[in-house]
Each structure stands twice: as C-alpha cells, then as structure tokens.
Amino acid sequence: MPHEIDPTSPLTVFADELRHARLAAGLSQEQLGAQLNYSEAQVGHIETGKRTPALRFAEGCDRLFNTNGYFSRLRERIEQMPSYPSWFGPWAKAEREAISLHNYEPLLVPGLLQKEAYAREILRGGRPRDTEEQIDALVAARLERQQILTWEDPPALWFMLDEVVLRWPIGEAKVMQEQLEHLMALAEHPQVTIQIVPLSCGAYTGLSGAFVIARFADRPDILYRETANEGQIVADPKQVAELTYIYDAIRACAMPVRQSVELIRKATTELWT
C-alpha cells in the first residue's frame, strides 16, 4: 500500500506549498530539479508526500523562491512531528487520552512494546514500496507513541499475546532476543500487564486478528482492529461489546503473569540466544 500522509501534517503542507511555488514560478518538476541538483522523480516524490525533503532541498527552495526561510522552517516541523499514516492519527490520539488499553495480538509484538530494530523489520516487510525516509518516519512515530509509558500517570496497559509472537522470526536472532528481553523488562512496569496464550490452548476465539480496546473516563469505549492493509477504529457499541467478550475469553486462556514472563524467558534462551 502506498504511504498515506495525514493531510494536516507538515509533510503535506510542504508538498502543497512546493507545488504552488513551482507552478507560480512557471517551472516544471524537471526544471526545478535541475536548479536544485535533484532529479524530476525526486521532486515528484516530495510534491506527493512520498519523500521527506532534505534540509539542502528546503534551503534551495528558499533561495530560489525567495521565501525567507519558509521551506526550511516547514522542514524543521517535519522533523519534530511524528508521521502517521492518515488512518492511524485518530487512534494515536485515542491512545494518549485513554485510561486503559486492552491489546490482543496473535502474531506480532504490539507497537507500544516494540524495540526500534523489531519495528523497523515489521514496517519494512509490510511496506515494500515505501522509501527509507518513509520507514524512518514511521519508526520514529511508533517509538514516539511509547512515551505514554514514561508518563507520571500512564494508562493501564494490558497485553494478551499468543505464544506464536515469541516464536515468529522477525529479523535476525539478535533482533528477537532484544525484543523479548524488552518484554520481560516492561513486565516489571506497574501499569503494564503481559500475558501469553500458550500453544497448548489450541484453537480459541480471537485468532482471526489483532485488536485493541480503549477505555476512557468520560466517554464510551472504542476499539481498533487490524486489517490486511490498514487499521479500523470502531465506535459501534455492539461491535465493541462483542470484542470485549472475545477479549475476556482470550484472557481466560492466557497464562498468569509470572508464568507468562517465564515462558518469554524460556523462548529467549532456547530460540534466540
């Protein structure tokens, strides 16, 4: 799936303003690229938000269009702000406002618990058409979401993970070892609960896909559900109630916290060390 950028993001504003300035100057993408020592394709990628402009490019635009540092300042804002896919921004906001998040994941470590190397492997594998700059931006945005773990009063975070998550090879063994050690460390956090559904549980409800239930102090629960190409936010009370029931059923299959941590430790030692 091509990388989609939030229309209010600085990256989109940069792309729109660049296109406007270029057309106002009567330049083609090829002509602009020639003046800034960039290819026509590179200019096109920046104008469509598919590529983050380099500082050299932004400074060149300011000189060429006499914009008194405008493009350089926009580029600085791009660096400062996380770059989410357009469909994910509202959920990232919900994460920050929730009093508790209840996660279920049958295949992968959830984003809030991912180490950088693991996150990069996931994003690169799932978005083969994205540039390295786009992957860098998505990794940075994912790590930025994890700041809620450092808050003085973070939400309660519950994670139900299938044992497959511990065994599915994402990247090299070192990546998996680092990731599972990170899970064990996070399990010590007073607001984080990690439980594993063992393979011995066999077939159980929930195997069809990952989801998260967000609960709030001042409004009804909502849920986020993964799909093959993007996530969906669902506020329909009936669907939220159904997934809440499924989550409780999954939790009934899961191992207690202490046993879950021991299973993570065992998988780390036997599979990835």
PDB file of C-alpha atoms in Angstrom:
ATOM      1  CA  MET A   1       0.000   0.000   0.000  1.00  0.00           C
ATOM      2  CA  PRO A   2       1.456   3.448  -0.813  1.00  0.00           C
ATOM      3  CA  HIS A   3       2.362   5.624   2.124  1.00  0.00           C
ATOM      4  CA  GLU A   4      -0.571   7.909   3.060  1.00  0.00           C
ATOM      5  CA  ILE A   5       0.146  11.095   4.979  1.00  0.00           C
ATOM      6  CA  ASP A   6      -2.210  12.996   7.251  1.00  0.00           C
ATOM      7  CA  PRO A   7      -3.428  15.987   5.163  1.00  0.00           C
ATOM      8  CA  THR A   8      -2.730  18.323   8.095  1.00  0.00           C
ATOM      9  CA  SER A   9       0.877  17.174   8.543  1.00  0.00           C
ATOM     10  CA  PRO A  10       3.861  19.437   7.829  1.00  0.00           C
ATOM     11  CA  LEU A  11       4.965  16.978   5.136  1.00  0.00           C
ATOM     12  CA  THR A  12       1.723  17.535   3.226  1.00  0.00           C
ATOM     13  CA  VAL A  13       1.905  21.298   3.739  1.00  0.00           C
ATOM     14  CA  PHE A  14       5.473  21.277   2.389  1.00  0.00           C
ATOM     15  CA  ALA A  15       4.385  19.263  -0.650  1.00  0.00           C
ATOM     16  CA  ASP A  16       1.434  21.570  -1.384  1.00  0.00           C
ATOM     17  CA  GLU A  17       3.433  24.781  -0.920  1.00  0.00           C
ATOM     18  CA  LEU A  18       6.277  23.472  -3.067  1.00  0.00           C
ATOM     19  CA  ARG A  19       3.900  22.632  -5.908  1.00  0.00           C
ATOM     20  CA  HIS A  20       2.240  26.058  -5.621  1.00  0.00           C
ATOM     21  CA  ALA A  21       5.585  27.908  -5.622  1.00  0.00           C
ATOM     22  CA  ARG A  22       6.884  25.868  -8.559  1.00  0.00           C
ATOM     23  CA  LEU A  23       3.799  26.493 -10.691  1.00  0.00           C
ATOM     24  CA  ALA A  24       3.764  30.184  -9.783  1.00  0.00           C
ATOM     25  CA  ALA A  25       7.357  30.402 -10.989  1.00  0.00           C
ATOM     26  CA  GLY A  26       6.446  28.656 -14.250  1.00  0.00           C
ATOM     27  CA  LEU A  27       8.785  25.741 -13.631  1.00  0.00           C
ATOM     28  CA  SER A  28       8.299  22.071 -14.436  1.00  0.00           C
ATOM     29  CA  GLN A  29       9.424  19.417 -11.954  1.00  0.00           C
ATOM     30  CA  GLU A  30      12.370  18.687 -14.228  1.00  0.00           C
ATOM     31  CA  GLN A  31      13.373  22.364 -14.359  1.00  0.00           C
ATOM     32  CA  LEU A  32      13.095  22.762 -10.595  1.00  0.00           C
ATOM     33  CA  GLY A  33      15.153  19.632 -10.061  1.00  0.00           C
ATOM     34  CA  ALA A  34      17.842  20.869 -12.440  1.00  0.00           C
ATOM     35  CA  GLN A  35      18.200  24.114 -10.473  1.00  0.00           C
ATOM     36  CA  LEU A  36      18.424  22.292  -7.139  1.00  0.00           C
ATOM     37  CA  ASN A  37      20.501  19.342  -8.404  1.00  0.00           C
ATOM     38  CA  TYR A  38      17.650  16.859  -7.939  1.00  0.00           C
ATOM     39  CA  SER A  39      16.006  14.551 -10.449  1.00  0.00           C
ATOM     40  CA  GLU A  40      12.488  15.092 -11.762  1.00  0.00           C
ATOM     41  CA  ALA A  41      11.415  11.901  -9.982  1.00  0.00           C
ATOM     42  CA  GLN A  42      12.809  13.111  -6.649  1.00  0.00           C
ATOM     43  CA  VAL A  43      10.926  16.395  -6.940  1.00  0.00           C
ATOM     44  CA  GLY A  44       7.770  14.472  -7.819  1.00  0.00           C
ATOM     45  CA  HIS A  45       8.104  12.259  -4.737  1.00  0.00           C
ATOM     46  CA  ILE A  46       8.480  15.313  -2.497  1.00  0.00           C
ATOM     47  CA  GLU A  47       5.464  17.008  -4.095  1.00  0.00           C
ATOM     48  CA  THR A  48       3.293  13.958  -3.434  1.00  0.00           C
ATOM     49  CA  GLY A  49       4.471  13.499   0.160  1.00  0.00           C
ATOM     50  CA  LYS A  50       6.227  10.234  -0.620  1.00  0.00           C
ATOM     51  CA  ARG A  51       9.648  11.541   0.365  1.00  0.00           C
ATOM     52  CA  THR A  52      10.831  13.748   3.214  1.00  0.00           C
ATOM     53  CA  PRO A  53      12.738  16.744   1.803  1.00  0.00           C
ATOM     54  CA  ALA A  54      16.371  17.063   2.814  1.00  0.00           C
ATOM     55  CA  LEU A  55      17.493  20.264   4.516  1.00  0.00           C
ATOM     56  CA  ARG A  56      19.582  21.079   1.425  1.00  0.00           C
ATOM     57  CA  PHE A  57      16.456  20.849  -0.722  1.00  0.00           C
ATOM     58  CA  ALA A  58      14.430  23.106   1.596  1.00  0.00           C
ATOM     59  CA  GLU A  59      17.205  25.701   1.738  1.00  0.00           C
ATOM     60  CA  GLY A  60      17.475  25.598  -2.052  1.00  0.00           C
ATOM     61  CA  CYS A  61      13.735  26.262  -2.363  1.00  0.00           C
ATOM     62  CA  ASP A  62      14.027  29.256  -0.042  1.00  0.00           C
ATOM     63  CA  ARG A  63      16.808  30.730  -2.172  1.00  0.00           C
ATOM     64  CA  LEU A  64      15.082  30.009  -5.467  1.00  0.00           C
ATOM     65  CA  PHE A  65      11.630  31.276  -4.459  1.00  0.00           C
ATOM     66  CA  ASN A  66      12.919  33.986  -2.084  1.00  0.00           C
ATOM     67  CA  THR A  67      10.704  32.698   0.752  1.00  0.00           C
ATOM     68  CA  ASN A  68      12.839  33.917   3.676  1.00  0.00           C
ATOM     69  CA  GLY A  69      13.343  30.508   5.301  1.00  0.00           C
ATOM     70  CA  TYR A  70       9.727  29.337   4.965  1.00  0.00           C
ATOM     71  CA  PHE A  71      10.551  25.940   3.453  1.00  0.00           C
ATOM     72  CA  SER A  72      13.390  25.411   5.933  1.00  0.00           C
ATOM     73  CA  ARG A  73      11.018  26.052   8.839  1.00  0.00           C
ATOM     74  CA  LEU A  74       8.459  23.644   7.386  1.00  0.00           C
ATOM     75  CA  ARG A  75      11.167  21.048   7.020  1.00  0.00           C
ATOM     76  CA  GLU A  76      12.110  21.552  10.695  1.00  0.00           C
ATOM     77  CA  ARG A  77       8.487  20.937  11.682  1.00  0.00           C
ATOM     78  CA  ILE A  78       8.520  17.702   9.675  1.00  0.00           C
ATOM     79  CA  GLU A  79      11.494  16.528  11.722  1.00  0.00           C
ATOM     80  CA  GLN A  80       9.803  17.434  15.002  1.00  0.00           C
ATOM     81  CA  MET A  81       6.448  15.776  14.439  1.00  0.00           C
ATOM     82  CA  PRO A  82       5.587  12.072  14.132  1.00  0.00           C
ATOM     83  CA  SER A  83       4.429  10.995  10.671  1.00  0.00           C
ATOM     84  CA  TYR A  84       1.461   8.641  10.959  1.00  0.00           C
ATOM     85  CA  PRO A  85      -0.493   7.126   8.094  1.00  0.00           C
ATOM     86  CA  SER A  86      -3.658   9.225   7.711  1.00  0.00           C
ATOM     87  CA  TRP A  87      -5.917   6.480   9.063  1.00  0.00           C
ATOM     88  CA  PHE A  88      -3.820   5.988  12.233  1.00  0.00           C
ATOM     89  CA  GLY A  89      -3.622   9.543  13.563  1.00  0.00           C
ATOM     90  CA  PRO A  90      -7.023   9.457  15.345  1.00  0.00           C
ATOM     91  CA  TRP A  91      -6.091   6.207  17.098  1.00  0.00           C
ATOM     92  CA  ALA A  92      -2.749   7.614  18.277  1.00  0.00           C
ATOM     93  CA  LYS A  93      -4.728  10.467  19.840  1.00  0.00           C
ATOM     94  CA  ALA A  94      -7.115   7.978  21.478  1.00  0.00           C
ATOM     95  CA  GLU A  95      -4.152   6.109  22.985  1.00  0.00           C
ATOM     96  CA  ARG A  96      -2.999   9.292  24.698  1.00  0.00           C
ATOM     97  CA  GLU A  97      -6.467  10.009  26.116  1.00  0.00           C
ATOM     98  CA  ALA A  98      -7.437   6.507  27.297  1.00  0.00           C
ATOM     99  CA  ILE A  99      -7.374   5.396  30.916  1.00  0.00           C
ATOM    100  CA  SER A 100      -6.712   1.812  29.828  1.00  0.00           C
ATOM    101  CA  LEU A 101      -5.766  -0.066  26.651  1.00  0.00           C
ATOM    102  CA  HIS A 102      -6.510  -3.775  26.264  1.00  0.00           C
ATOM    103  CA  ASN A 103      -4.450  -5.330  23.459  1.00  0.00           C
ATOM    104  CA  TYR A 104      -4.653  -8.733  21.817  1.00  0.00           C
ATOM    105  CA  GLU A 105      -2.063  -9.823  19.255  1.00  0.00           C
ATOM    106  CA  PRO A 106      -1.820 -13.315  17.694  1.00  0.00           C
ATOM    107  CA  LEU A 107       1.319 -12.791  15.569  1.00  0.00           C
ATOM    108  CA  LEU A 108       3.473  -9.770  16.422  1.00  0.00           C
ATOM    109  CA  VAL A 109       4.637  -7.752  19.393  1.00  0.00           C
ATOM    110  CA  PRO A 110       2.246  -4.752  19.642  1.00  0.00           C
ATOM    111  CA  GLY A 111       3.589  -1.377  18.543  1.00  0.00           C
ATOM    112  CA  LEU A 112       3.627   0.074  22.068  1.00  0.00           C
ATOM    113  CA  LEU A 113       6.051  -2.674  23.124  1.00  0.00           C
ATOM    114  CA  GLN A 114       8.308  -2.824  20.062  1.00  0.00           C
ATOM    115  CA  LYS A 115      12.022  -2.096  20.091  1.00  0.00           C
ATOM    116  CA  GLU A 116      13.346   0.010  17.230  1.00  0.00           C
ATOM    117  CA  ALA A 117      15.015  -2.835  15.313  1.00  0.00           C
ATOM    118  CA  TYR A 118      11.905  -5.019  15.571  1.00  0.00           C
ATOM    119  CA  ALA A 119       9.639  -2.165  14.497  1.00  0.00           C
ATOM    120  CA  ARG A 120      11.852  -1.442  11.503  1.00  0.00           C
ATOM    121  CA  GLU A 121      11.720  -5.067  10.361  1.00  0.00           C
ATOM    122  CA  ILE A 122       7.918  -5.098  10.645  1.00  0.00           C
ATOM    123  CA  LEU A 123       7.447  -1.835   8.790  1.00  0.00           C
ATOM    124  CA  ARG A 124       9.968  -2.609   6.059  1.00  0.00           C
ATOM    125  CA  GLY A 125       8.439  -6.047   5.465  1.00  0.00           C
ATOM    126  CA  GLY A 126       4.894  -4.698   5.423  1.00  0.00           C
ATOM    127  CA  ARG A 127       5.549  -1.594   3.275  1.00  0.00           C
ATOM    128  CA  PRO A 128       7.921  -2.689   0.475  1.00  0.00           C
ATOM    129  CA  ARG A 129       7.034   0.314  -1.717  1.00  0.00           C
ATOM    130  CA  ASP A 130       7.995   2.912   0.906  1.00  0.00           C
ATOM    131  CA  THR A 131      11.318   4.736   0.778  1.00  0.00           C
ATOM    132  CA  GLU A 132      13.849   4.508   3.595  1.00  0.00           C
ATOM    133  CA  GLU A 133      12.902   8.047   4.602  1.00  0.00           C
ATOM    134  CA  GLN A 134       9.268   6.993   4.958  1.00  0.00           C
ATOM    135  CA  ILE A 135      10.214   3.932   7.000  1.00  0.00           C
ATOM    136  CA  ASP A 136      12.406   6.127   9.235  1.00  0.00           C
ATOM    137  CA  ALA A 137       9.462   8.472   9.815  1.00  0.00           C
ATOM    138  CA  LEU A 138       7.094   5.609  10.652  1.00  0.00           C
ATOM    139  CA  VAL A 139       9.598   4.033  13.054  1.00  0.00           C
ATOM    140  CA  ALA A 140      10.084   7.391  14.791  1.00  0.00           C
ATOM    141  CA  ALA A 141       6.311   7.845  15.080  1.00  0.00           C
ATOM    142  CA  ARG A 142       5.898   4.362  16.566  1.00  0.00           C
ATOM    143  CA  LEU A 143       8.607   4.968  19.138  1.00  0.00           C
ATOM    144  CA  GLU A 144       7.090   8.364  19.957  1.00  0.00           C
ATOM    145  CA  ARG A 145       3.807   6.651  20.868  1.00  0.00           C
ATOM    146  CA  GLN A 146       5.665   4.705  23.547  1.00  0.00           C
ATOM    147  CA  GLN A 147       6.230   7.893  25.513  1.00  0.00           C
ATOM    148  CA  ILE A 148       2.983   7.163  27.359  1.00  0.00           C
ATOM    149  CA  LEU A 149       4.949   4.510  29.274  1.00  0.00           C
ATOM    150  CA  THR A 150       7.090   7.277  30.781  1.00  0.00           C
ATOM    151  CA  TRP A 151       4.178   9.437  31.975  1.00  0.00           C
ATOM    152  CA  GLU A 152       3.716  10.017  35.687  1.00  0.00           C
ATOM    153  CA  ASP A 153       0.174   8.628  35.396  1.00  0.00           C
ATOM    154  CA  PRO A 154       0.094   6.392  32.290  1.00  0.00           C
ATOM    155  CA  PRO A 155      -2.958   4.385  31.223  1.00  0.00           C
ATOM    156  CA  ALA A 156      -3.222   0.803  32.369  1.00  0.00           C
ATOM    157  CA  LEU A 157      -1.849  -1.341  29.553  1.00  0.00           C
ATOM    158  CA  TRP A 158      -2.966  -4.958  29.170  1.00  0.00           C
ATOM    159  CA  PHE A 159      -1.424  -7.213  26.532  1.00  0.00           C
ATOM    160  CA  MET A 160      -2.587 -10.700  25.590  1.00  0.00           C
ATOM    161  CA  LEU A 161      -0.067 -12.266  23.213  1.00  0.00           C
ATOM    162  CA  ASP A 162      -0.216 -15.633  21.515  1.00  0.00           C
ATOM    163  CA  GLU A 163       2.885 -17.757  22.114  1.00  0.00           C
ATOM    164  CA  VAL A 164       3.459 -17.578  18.351  1.00  0.00           C
ATOM    165  CA  VAL A 165       4.584 -13.956  18.915  1.00  0.00           C
ATOM    166  CA  LEU A 166       7.605 -15.279  20.826  1.00  0.00           C
ATOM    167  CA  ARG A 167       8.495 -17.761  18.099  1.00  0.00           C
ATOM    168  CA  TRP A 168       7.812 -15.869  14.873  1.00  0.00           C
ATOM    169  CA  PRO A 169      11.225 -14.832  13.478  1.00  0.00           C
ATOM    170  CA  ILE A 170      11.249 -11.097  12.819  1.00  0.00           C
ATOM    171  CA  GLY A 171      14.706 -10.168  11.588  1.00  0.00           C
ATOM    172  CA  GLU A 172      17.833 -11.868  12.872  1.00  0.00           C
ATOM    173  CA  ALA A 173      18.042 -13.750  16.157  1.00  0.00           C
ATOM    174  CA  LYS A 174      19.603 -10.698  17.812  1.00  0.00           C
ATOM    175  CA  VAL A 175      16.512  -8.645  16.976  1.00  0.00           C
ATOM    176  CA  MET A 176      14.229 -11.233  18.567  1.00  0.00           C
ATOM    177  CA  GLN A 177      16.470 -11.623  21.618  1.00  0.00           C
ATOM    178  CA  GLU A 178      16.484  -7.870  22.205  1.00  0.00           C
ATOM    179  CA  GLN A 179      12.731  -7.680  21.708  1.00  0.00           C
ATOM    180  CA  LEU A 180      11.864 -10.484  24.123  1.00  0.00           C
ATOM    181  CA  GLU A 181      14.251  -9.113  26.745  1.00  0.00           C
ATOM    182  CA  HIS A 182      12.430  -5.808  26.337  1.00  0.00           C
ATOM    183  CA  LEU A 183       9.106  -7.560  27.006  1.00  0.00           C
ATOM    184  CA  MET A 184      10.470  -9.023  30.227  1.00  0.00           C
ATOM    185  CA  ALA A 185      11.701  -5.605  31.335  1.00  0.00           C
ATOM    186  CA  LEU A 186       8.354  -3.966  30.545  1.00  0.00           C
ATOM    187  CA  ALA A 187       6.537  -6.654  32.502  1.00  0.00           C
ATOM    188  CA  GLU A 188       8.059  -5.041  35.610  1.00  0.00           C
ATOM    189  CA  HIS A 189       6.293  -1.739  34.856  1.00  0.00           C
ATOM    190  CA  PRO A 190       3.464  -1.219  37.383  1.00  0.00           C
ATOM    191  CA  GLN A 191       0.984  -0.215  34.639  1.00  0.00           C
ATOM    192  CA  VAL A 192       1.888  -2.977  32.174  1.00  0.00           C
ATOM    193  CA  THR A 193       0.419  -6.490  32.249  1.00  0.00           C
ATOM    194  CA  ILE A 194       1.672  -9.061  29.735  1.00  0.00           C
ATOM    195  CA  GLN A 195       0.109 -12.499  29.470  1.00  0.00           C
ATOM    196  CA  ILE A 196       0.802 -15.261  26.974  1.00  0.00           C
ATOM    197  CA  VAL A 197      -1.776 -17.600  25.461  1.00  0.00           C
ATOM    198  CA  PRO A 198       0.173 -20.881  25.179  1.00  0.00           C
ATOM    199  CA  LEU A 199       0.168 -23.066  22.083  1.00  0.00           C
ATOM    200  CA  SER A 200      -1.283 -25.827  24.237  1.00  0.00           C
ATOM    201  CA  CYS A 201      -4.533 -23.826  24.308  1.00  0.00           C
ATOM    202  CA  GLY A 202      -5.198 -24.966  20.745  1.00  0.00           C
ATOM    203  CA  ALA A 203      -7.967 -23.220  18.818  1.00  0.00           C
ATOM    204  CA  TYR A 204      -9.565 -20.327  20.682  1.00  0.00           C
ATOM    205  CA  THR A 205     -11.687 -17.318  19.882  1.00  0.00           C
ATOM    206  CA  GLY A 206      -9.745 -14.315  18.640  1.00  0.00           C
ATOM    207  CA  LEU A 207      -7.283 -15.999  16.313  1.00  0.00           C
ATOM    208  CA  SER A 208      -8.734 -14.142  13.336  1.00  0.00           C
ATOM    209  CA  GLY A 209      -6.915 -10.877  14.080  1.00  0.00           C
ATOM    210  CA  ALA A 210      -5.380  -8.322  16.422  1.00  0.00           C
ATOM    211  CA  PHE A 211      -7.408  -5.634  18.158  1.00  0.00           C
ATOM    212  CA  VAL A 212      -7.220  -3.087  20.981  1.00  0.00           C
ATOM    213  CA  ILE A 213      -9.995  -1.818  23.235  1.00  0.00           C
ATOM    214  CA  ALA A 214      -9.575   1.734  24.559  1.00  0.00           C
ATOM    215  CA  ARG A 215     -11.474   2.804  27.668  1.00  0.00           C
ATOM    216  CA  PHE A 216     -11.985   6.414  28.715  1.00  0.00           C
ATOM    217  CA  ALA A 217     -13.063   8.225  31.841  1.00  0.00           C
ATOM    218  CA  ASP A 218     -15.599  10.446  30.103  1.00  0.00           C
ATOM    219  CA  ARG A 219     -16.925   8.589  27.051  1.00  0.00           C
ATOM    220  CA  PRO A 220     -17.762   5.100  25.716  1.00  0.00           C
ATOM    221  CA  ASP A 221     -15.132   2.521  24.793  1.00  0.00           C
ATOM    222  CA  ILE A 222     -13.853   2.267  21.236  1.00  0.00           C
ATOM    223  CA  LEU A 223     -11.733  -0.354  19.542  1.00  0.00           C
ATOM    224  CA  TYR A 224      -9.006  -0.528  16.943  1.00  0.00           C
ATOM    225  CA  ARG A 225      -8.950  -3.558  14.673  1.00  0.00           C
ATOM    226  CA  GLU A 226      -6.145  -4.602  12.333  1.00  0.00           C
ATOM    227  CA  THR A 227      -6.856  -5.463   8.697  1.00  0.00           C
ATOM    228  CA  ALA A 228      -4.598  -6.578   5.864  1.00  0.00           C
ATOM    229  CA  ASN A 229      -3.853  -3.050   4.619  1.00  0.00           C
ATOM    230  CA  GLU A 230      -4.770  -0.630   7.419  1.00  0.00           C
ATOM    231  CA  GLY A 231      -6.449  -0.404  10.799  1.00  0.00           C
ATOM    232  CA  GLN A 232     -10.054   0.490  11.571  1.00  0.00           C
ATOM    233  CA  ILE A 233     -11.427   2.456  14.508  1.00  0.00           C
ATOM    234  CA  VAL A 234     -14.838   1.155  15.605  1.00  0.00           C
ATOM    235  CA  ALA A 235     -17.191   3.004  17.959  1.00  0.00           C
ATOM    236  CA  ASP A 236     -20.339   0.927  17.382  1.00  0.00           C
ATOM    237  CA  PRO A 237     -21.391  -0.247  20.896  1.00  0.00           C
ATOM    238  CA  LYS A 238     -22.489  -3.689  19.677  1.00  0.00           C
ATOM    239  CA  GLN A 239     -19.156  -4.425  17.998  1.00  0.00           C
ATOM    240  CA  VAL A 240     -17.201  -3.073  20.960  1.00  0.00           C
ATOM    241  CA  ALA A 241     -19.225  -5.321  23.286  1.00  0.00           C
ATOM    242  CA  GLU A 242     -18.570  -8.355  21.073  1.00  0.00           C
ATOM    243  CA  LEU A 243     -14.804  -7.750  21.038  1.00  0.00           C
ATOM    244  CA  THR A 244     -14.825  -7.127  24.793  1.00  0.00           C
ATOM    245  CA  TYR A 245     -16.396 -10.553  25.254  1.00  0.00           C
ATOM    246  CA  ILE A 246     -13.767 -12.089  22.970  1.00  0.00           C
ATOM    247  CA  TYR A 247     -11.005 -10.348  24.907  1.00  0.00           C
ATOM    248  CA  ASP A 248     -12.290 -11.762  28.193  1.00  0.00           C
ATOM    249  CA  ALA A 249     -12.420 -15.231  26.618  1.00  0.00           C
ATOM    250  CA  ILE A 250      -8.807 -14.866  25.451  1.00  0.00           C
ATOM    251  CA  ARG A 251      -7.724 -13.774  28.911  1.00  0.00           C
ATOM    252  CA  ALA A 252      -9.337 -16.923  30.336  1.00  0.00           C
ATOM    253  CA  CYS A 253      -6.982 -18.976  28.114  1.00  0.00           C
ATOM    254  CA  ALA A 254      -3.859 -16.978  28.997  1.00  0.00           C
ATOM    255  CA  MET A 255      -1.205 -17.971  31.500  1.00  0.00           C
ATOM    256  CA  PRO A 256      -0.798 -15.944  34.722  1.00  0.00           C
ATOM    257  CA  VAL A 257       1.677 -13.071  34.557  1.00  0.00           C
ATOM    258  CA  ARG A 258       4.558 -14.815  36.345  1.00  0.00           C
ATOM    259  CA  GLN A 259       4.275 -17.935  34.203  1.00  0.00           C
ATOM    260  CA  SER A 260       3.986 -15.780  31.090  1.00  0.00           C
ATOM    261  CA  VAL A 261       7.248 -13.987  31.893  1.00  0.00           C
ATOM    262  CA  GLU A 262       8.946 -17.329  32.475  1.00  0.00           C
ATOM    263  CA  LEU A 263       7.742 -18.535  29.087  1.00  0.00           C
ATOM    264  CA  ILE A 264       9.151 -15.398  27.464  1.00  0.00           C
ATOM    265  CA  ARG A 265      12.466 -16.016  29.236  1.00  0.00           C
ATOM    266  CA  LYS A 266      12.491 -19.646  28.091  1.00  0.00           C
ATOM    267  CA  ALA A 267      11.792 -18.686  24.488  1.00  0.00           C
ATOM    268  CA  THR A 268      14.567 -16.082  24.603  1.00  0.00           C
ATOM    269  CA  THR A 269      17.105 -18.615  25.837  1.00  0.00           C
ATOM    270  CA  GLU A 270      16.097 -21.596  23.730  1.00  0.00           C
ATOM    271  CA  LEU A 271      15.236 -19.899  20.459  1.00  0.00           C
ATOM    272  CA  TRP A 272      17.071 -16.592  20.126  1.00  0.00           C
ATOM    273  CA  THR A 273      20.234 -16.614  22.246  1.00  0.00           C
TER     274      THR A 273
END
